[in-house]
XYZ file of C-alpha atoms in Angstrom:
312
model
C 0.000 0.000 0.000
C 1.481 3.285 -0.995
C 1.569 6.383 -3.145
C 3.876 6.216 -6.139
C 4.268 8.940 -8.770
C 0.801 8.465 -10.240
C -0.819 8.026 -6.824
C 0.682 11.318 -5.627
C -0.316 12.977 -8.895
C -3.852 11.730 -8.238
C -4.029 13.448 -4.833
C -2.847 16.742 -6.306
C -5.359 16.374 -9.137
C -8.132 15.747 -6.597
C -7.196 18.979 -4.889
C -7.928 20.819 -8.142
C -11.408 19.259 -7.939
C -11.884 20.849 -4.493
C -11.690 17.569 -2.621
C -11.538 18.481 1.065
C -8.743 16.601 2.856
C -9.472 18.236 6.251
C -10.395 14.930 7.933
C -8.861 12.098 5.953
C -9.061 8.354 6.567
C -6.635 6.018 4.816
C -7.645 2.400 4.317
C -4.291 0.929 5.203
C -1.542 3.318 6.225
C -0.169 4.639 2.949
C 3.563 4.962 2.452
C 5.393 7.222 0.017
C 6.680 4.949 -2.746
C 8.533 7.505 -4.853
C 11.837 9.319 -4.648
C 12.277 12.836 -3.313
C 13.144 14.101 -6.788
C 9.999 12.457 -8.188
C 7.870 14.106 -5.511
C 9.347 17.511 -6.303
C 8.688 16.911 -10.002
C 5.040 16.001 -9.337
C 4.559 19.186 -7.304
C 6.171 21.153 -10.119
C 3.820 19.684 -12.713
C 0.931 21.233 -10.738
C 2.812 24.556 -10.501
C 3.732 24.271 -6.822
C 7.166 25.555 -5.893
C 8.786 23.433 -3.176
C 12.400 23.258 -2.103
C 14.561 20.387 -0.862
C 13.896 21.216 2.799
C 10.138 21.002 2.286
C 10.433 17.715 0.414
C 12.617 16.311 3.207
C 10.006 17.256 5.796
C 7.263 15.381 3.906
C 9.332 12.199 3.998
C 10.849 12.581 7.447
C 8.089 13.902 9.700
C 6.021 10.722 9.460
C 8.810 8.240 8.688
C 8.013 7.807 5.007
C 4.246 7.537 5.419
C 1.740 9.861 3.769
C 0.308 11.803 6.709
C 2.485 14.894 6.251
C 1.851 14.973 2.505
C -1.876 14.987 3.243
C -1.325 17.745 5.804
C 0.265 19.831 3.055
C -2.897 19.266 0.993
C -5.075 20.638 3.786
C -5.586 17.757 6.210
C -6.067 18.733 9.841
C -6.527 15.156 10.976
C -5.365 11.925 9.298
C -6.374 8.472 10.504
C -5.471 5.069 9.093
C -7.362 1.774 9.357
C -5.873 -1.707 9.193
C -6.548 -5.174 10.549
C -3.038 -5.347 11.994
C -0.903 -2.817 13.800
C 2.294 -3.757 11.968
C 2.461 -0.382 10.157
C 1.234 1.726 13.044
C -2.330 2.328 11.872
C -4.435 4.683 13.991
C -7.373 2.271 14.256
C -7.419 -1.527 14.064
C -10.491 -2.880 12.306
C -11.035 -5.822 9.969
C -12.815 -4.318 6.955
C -14.416 -7.699 6.277
C -16.672 -6.792 9.203
C -19.245 -4.045 9.611
C -17.843 -0.681 10.648
C -18.506 0.518 14.225
C -20.943 3.437 14.336
C -18.358 5.809 15.849
C -16.508 5.964 12.516
C -19.513 6.625 10.291
C -19.692 10.005 8.505
C -16.574 11.219 10.307
C -14.305 11.958 7.325
C -14.298 14.481 4.505
C -12.105 12.126 2.454
C -11.662 8.366 2.563
C -8.677 7.120 0.566
C -8.192 3.533 -0.566
C -4.655 3.531 -1.896
C -4.679 -0.137 -2.839
C -6.226 -2.072 0.045
C -9.716 -3.210 -0.894
C -8.479 -5.775 -3.429
C -6.871 -7.584 -0.476
C -10.120 -7.751 1.530
C -12.190 -10.854 0.821
C -15.582 -9.382 1.692
C -15.431 -6.530 -0.802
C -19.141 -5.530 -0.555
C -18.802 -5.001 3.195
C -15.450 -3.208 2.807
C -16.682 -0.748 0.174
C -19.884 -0.153 2.155
C -17.774 0.649 5.215
C -15.800 3.195 3.203
C -18.962 4.809 1.863
C -20.412 5.086 5.349
C -17.215 6.711 6.681
C -17.622 9.664 4.277
C -19.524 12.703 5.525
C -22.139 14.309 3.262
C -20.297 16.495 0.749
C -17.092 14.508 1.228
C -15.301 12.190 -1.185
C -14.221 8.605 -1.602
C -10.944 8.270 -3.512
C -9.451 5.029 -4.789
C -6.296 3.847 -6.503
C -7.228 0.301 -7.398
C -5.981 -2.497 -9.677
C -7.691 -3.358 -12.954
C -6.067 -5.389 -15.772
C -3.056 -7.672 -15.371
C -2.864 -7.828 -11.593
C -3.598 -11.548 -11.375
C -2.248 -12.863 -8.073
C -1.768 -9.428 -6.526
C -4.841 -9.699 -4.306
C -8.218 -11.381 -4.158
C -9.592 -9.141 -6.919
C -8.873 -6.841 -9.826
C -11.727 -4.485 -10.671
C -13.552 -3.285 -13.760
C -15.027 0.228 -14.114
C -18.497 -1.357 -13.986
C -18.081 -2.019 -10.252
C -17.596 1.645 -9.422
C -20.197 2.969 -11.849
C -22.720 0.571 -10.279
C -21.748 1.054 -6.628
C -21.437 4.859 -6.502
C -24.975 5.602 -7.615
C -27.522 8.129 -6.417
C -29.486 5.222 -4.941
C -26.508 4.700 -2.646
C -26.157 8.405 -1.903
C -23.183 9.148 -4.207
C -22.275 10.569 -7.570
C -19.250 9.246 -9.435
C -17.366 12.288 -10.701
C -14.239 10.666 -12.185
C -13.004 7.230 -13.232
C -9.520 7.294 -14.748
C -7.383 4.459 -16.120
C -3.633 4.349 -16.666
C -0.901 1.797 -17.216
C 1.546 1.280 -14.377
C 4.373 3.477 -15.694
C 5.765 6.696 -14.163
C 5.080 8.617 -17.390
C 1.732 6.970 -18.062
C -0.964 8.737 -20.051
C -4.223 8.983 -18.147
C -7.588 8.155 -19.713
C -11.001 9.295 -18.580
C -13.288 6.238 -18.559
C -16.805 6.449 -19.940
C -19.761 4.918 -18.144
C -21.220 1.671 -19.505
C -24.557 3.471 -19.624
C -23.064 6.232 -21.766
C -21.545 3.831 -24.295
C -24.510 1.442 -24.021
C -22.187 -1.492 -23.639
C -19.384 -3.046 -21.677
C -16.292 -0.927 -21.113
C -13.513 -3.391 -21.962
C -9.746 -3.326 -22.223
C -7.201 -5.782 -23.604
C -3.582 -4.821 -23.010
C -0.273 -6.232 -21.813
C 0.675 -3.985 -18.866
C -0.821 -3.617 -15.371
C -3.581 -1.004 -15.303
C -4.892 1.008 -12.370
C -8.203 2.775 -11.954
C -8.517 6.081 -10.135
C -11.937 6.778 -8.633
C -13.445 10.017 -7.342
C -16.958 9.811 -5.840
C -18.806 12.487 -3.865
C -21.354 11.745 -1.160
C -24.629 13.552 -1.837
C -26.964 12.302 0.853
C -27.180 10.035 3.866
C -28.955 6.845 2.817
C -28.971 3.095 3.357
C -26.125 1.744 1.216
C -26.923 -1.360 -0.863
C -30.578 -1.477 0.140
C -30.845 -2.859 -3.382
C -27.837 -4.825 -4.618
C -26.089 -3.354 -7.691
C -26.629 -5.254 -10.951
C -24.524 -5.124 -14.103
C -25.952 -2.457 -16.399
C -26.218 -4.398 -19.654
C -28.101 -7.235 -17.964
C -30.502 -4.708 -16.472
C -31.249 -3.550 -20.027
C -31.874 -7.121 -21.182
C -34.111 -7.943 -18.231
C -36.053 -4.729 -18.706
C -36.657 -5.492 -22.371
C -37.754 -9.051 -21.577
C -40.104 -7.800 -18.865
C -41.740 -5.329 -21.236
C -42.145 -7.991 -23.882
C -43.838 -10.341 -21.456
C -46.062 -7.585 -20.056
C -46.972 -6.306 -23.508
C -46.484 -2.662 -22.544
C -46.049 -0.653 -25.782
C -45.879 2.736 -24.042
C -42.600 2.352 -22.190
C -39.257 3.013 -23.845
C -36.788 0.443 -22.515
C -33.054 1.026 -22.415
C -31.621 -0.535 -25.579
C -29.890 -3.881 -25.537
C -26.275 -3.063 -26.252
C -24.699 -3.976 -29.574
C -22.017 -5.946 -27.774
C -24.517 -8.064 -25.879
C -26.709 -8.554 -28.946
C -23.705 -9.739 -30.994
C -22.559 -12.099 -28.255
C -26.037 -13.561 -27.892
C -26.206 -14.102 -31.669
C -22.788 -15.791 -31.683
C -23.770 -18.081 -28.843
C -26.962 -19.258 -30.505
C -26.379 -19.297 -34.254
C -22.718 -19.518 -35.260
C -20.806 -22.842 -35.400
C -18.028 -23.202 -32.846
C -14.957 -22.847 -35.161
C -16.421 -19.766 -36.880
C -17.366 -18.273 -33.525
C -13.808 -18.605 -32.230
C -12.380 -17.012 -35.381
C -14.753 -14.031 -35.163
C -13.990 -13.476 -31.490
C -10.232 -13.662 -32.164
C -10.490 -10.984 -34.862
C -12.665 -8.761 -32.659
C -10.232 -8.986 -29.771
C -7.235 -8.118 -31.937
C -9.026 -5.104 -33.383
C -9.547 -3.550 -29.936
C -6.218 -4.021 -28.183
C -5.265 -1.074 -25.967
C -7.297 1.933 -24.859
C -10.221 1.921 -27.255
C -11.346 5.505 -27.905
C -14.968 4.415 -27.641
C -14.413 3.953 -23.910
C -11.256 5.863 -22.949
C -10.495 9.541 -23.583
C -6.905 10.838 -23.080
C -6.568 13.494 -20.399
C -3.875 15.565 -18.737
C -4.533 16.089 -15.008
C -2.223 19.105 -14.928
C -3.651 20.927 -17.955
C -5.544 24.287 -17.840
C -8.867 25.158 -16.393
C -8.598 23.332 -13.104
C -6.058 25.038 -10.841
C -5.728 24.637 -7.068
C -8.245 26.780 -5.231
C -5.828 27.272 -2.349
C -2.092 27.171 -1.878
C -0.359 24.301 -0.147
C -0.382 24.425 3.623
C 2.877 25.775 5.071
C 5.542 23.101 5.315
C 7.968 23.482 8.218
């Protein structure tokens, strides 16, 4: 668990979105997994001027952990949660289990810097995180997607976050970003499956992370209704209308991807089916522009609303 170059860049980018770090909870105590020169470079890319003494203080004041970095971004209080005390977490709690009431709605920002994929009971863990956020606050995540087999229990698709952080659960999802695990990686804004009317897919050869920014709108019962995958909801809705014979309603369309897959399953002989699928996969290797739009987190328009907090 830790903040590398892109993870640190993510926190600075979130500050341009007016994320309030005043009371921050880290899921797992996050370390600083980048060099001092890299940290200075990241600050510089967001037009912050910091000197060697300030960089040293970020690394030294909390023994290489992220608390002092978060303080520089506006945090007045930083807590960390872990099952074990081996890294000196503020609070010991197994996120597989329901969160005690005393931690609910206590934080303006909850940061998962790469912990939830290691927690077996993901629905409980993500619900805990959502309940920790105060109304108007944010949930932030740096989480594994493609090519992290064996890293943890899970690697996640964008669909999970688009389905979980819904208005029904009291949230709006403001950003989902994908990037390959390289220091100079290009970032891509990820479109919603509902927007593209299909599955947001990616075939590539390098590890990919997702960055998630979700804002809490209201206090509500999280997961009162379990999330369902969006394209199946469209299919079920269409089938329900057909069986009910309701000509007045306009159902969400069955996606082209799902329709093609259903046709292949039912009508095409096995060898031909495999050939078609092989060609389709090869034609969409990498960040398909139907789903992923290149972005620069440091470019124009969104500048920090406040300066960094003074660094002793």
